[in-house]
Short mmCIF file of C-alpha atoms in Angstrom, two decimals:
data_model
loop_
_atom_site.label_atom_id
_atom_site.label_comp_id
_atom_site.label_asym_id
_atom_site.label_seq_id
_atom_site.Cartn_x
_atom_site.Cartn_y
_atom_site.Cartn_z
CA MET A 1 103.05 -26.76 -16.77
CA ASP A 2 101.30 -26.42 -20.16
CA LEU A 3 98.29 -28.39 -18.98
CA GLU A 4 97.68 -26.02 -16.08
CA PHE A 5 98.21 -23.00 -18.36
CA HIS A 6 95.60 -24.24 -20.85
CA LEU A 7 93.15 -25.08 -18.06
CA GLN A 8 93.46 -21.55 -16.68
CA ARG A 9 93.39 -19.83 -20.08
CA GLY A 10 90.39 -21.63 -21.51
CA ASN A 11 89.10 -21.44 -25.05
CA HIS A 12 89.52 -18.73 -27.67
CA GLN A 13 87.23 -15.69 -27.53
CA SER A 14 85.30 -16.93 -30.56
CA ALA A 15 84.16 -19.91 -28.46
CA SER A 16 82.88 -17.56 -25.76
CA ARG A 17 81.05 -15.38 -28.29
CA HIS A 18 79.27 -18.41 -29.75
CA ASP A 19 78.97 -20.61 -26.66
CA ASP A 20 75.39 -21.67 -27.45
CA VAL A 21 76.37 -22.76 -30.97
CA LEU A 22 79.51 -24.45 -29.70
CA GLU A 23 77.54 -26.40 -27.11
CA GLN A 24 75.21 -27.70 -29.82
CA LEU A 25 78.13 -28.64 -32.10
CA ILE A 26 79.81 -30.54 -29.24
CA ASN A 27 76.57 -32.32 -28.33
CA ASP A 28 76.11 -33.33 -31.97
CA ASP A 29 79.64 -34.79 -32.02
CA ILE A 30 78.93 -36.73 -28.81
CA ILE A 31 75.65 -38.12 -30.16
CA ARG A 32 77.35 -39.19 -33.40
CA GLY A 33 80.16 -40.88 -31.47
CA PHE A 34 82.86 -38.46 -32.70
CA ALA A 35 83.67 -37.18 -29.18
CA LEU A 36 83.97 -38.73 -25.75
CA PRO A 37 83.43 -36.21 -22.95
CA LEU A 38 85.69 -36.68 -19.95
CA PRO A 39 85.71 -34.75 -16.69
CA ILE A 40 88.57 -32.28 -16.32
CA SER A 41 89.41 -33.86 -12.96
CA ILE A 42 90.89 -36.96 -14.63
CA LEU A 43 93.46 -35.05 -16.73
CA PRO A 44 96.27 -35.47 -14.17
CA PHE A 45 95.80 -39.24 -14.37
CA ILE A 46 96.23 -39.44 -18.15
CA PRO A 47 99.93 -39.71 -19.04
CA ASN A 48 101.07 -36.97 -21.44
CA ALA A 49 97.61 -35.40 -21.58
CA SER A 50 97.40 -32.09 -23.39
CA LEU A 51 94.70 -29.55 -24.17
CA ALA A 52 93.95 -27.40 -27.17
CA PRO A 53 91.63 -24.39 -27.06
CA LEU A 54 88.38 -24.48 -28.97
CA GLY A 55 87.15 -21.82 -31.33
CA CYS A 56 83.90 -21.31 -33.21
CA HIS A 57 83.97 -19.55 -36.56
CA GLU A 58 81.15 -18.40 -38.78
CA GLN A 59 81.21 -19.49 -42.40
CA GLU A 60 78.69 -19.53 -45.19
CA THR A 61 77.16 -22.42 -47.06
CA ILE A 62 74.76 -22.49 -49.98
CA ASN A 63 71.27 -23.97 -49.74
CA GLU A 64 69.34 -25.74 -52.50
CA PHE A 65 68.17 -22.36 -53.86
CA GLY A 66 71.70 -21.00 -54.23
CA GLU A 67 71.30 -18.66 -51.25
CA ARG A 68 74.16 -18.09 -48.84
CA ILE A 69 73.32 -19.03 -45.28
CA PRO A 70 75.48 -18.76 -42.17
CA LYS A 71 77.07 -21.90 -40.77
CA TYR A 72 79.37 -22.37 -37.79
CA ARG A 73 82.50 -24.51 -37.57
CA MET A 74 84.12 -25.67 -34.36
CA THR A 75 87.91 -25.59 -34.36
CA HIS A 76 90.50 -27.26 -32.15
CA ASP A 77 93.63 -25.08 -32.18
CA GLN A 78 96.23 -27.84 -32.07
CA SER A 79 98.98 -25.30 -32.93
CA PHE A 80 98.36 -23.07 -29.88
CA LYS A 81 101.55 -23.11 -27.82
CA GLY A 82 101.81 -23.26 -24.04
CA PRO A 83 104.57 -21.72 -21.89
CA SER A 84 106.94 -24.53 -22.88
CA GLY A 85 106.75 -23.38 -26.50
CA LEU A 86 105.14 -26.67 -27.48
CA SER A 87 101.71 -27.33 -28.94
CA VAL A 88 99.74 -30.54 -29.48
CA ASN A 89 101.00 -30.54 -33.08
CA LEU A 90 104.60 -30.22 -31.98
#
């Protein structure tokens, strides 16, 4: 029930607003070995599989000259509840 809900709902709006940045952040994680992309079609075959929506938030960092520059951070909302009232964290 929750799995289907999260598949239909998708990611947070911040992920949609910054989809190009998010794609690059995900690709970087894959290249570094921090993420393993799997096709959505295999989710029903993974016992107790769950999903968490992604977000992409703008932050600032400081460069070597002390100047503030924008930086983006990908988030995985593990506390986002499905219809059951449960989240990945719960």
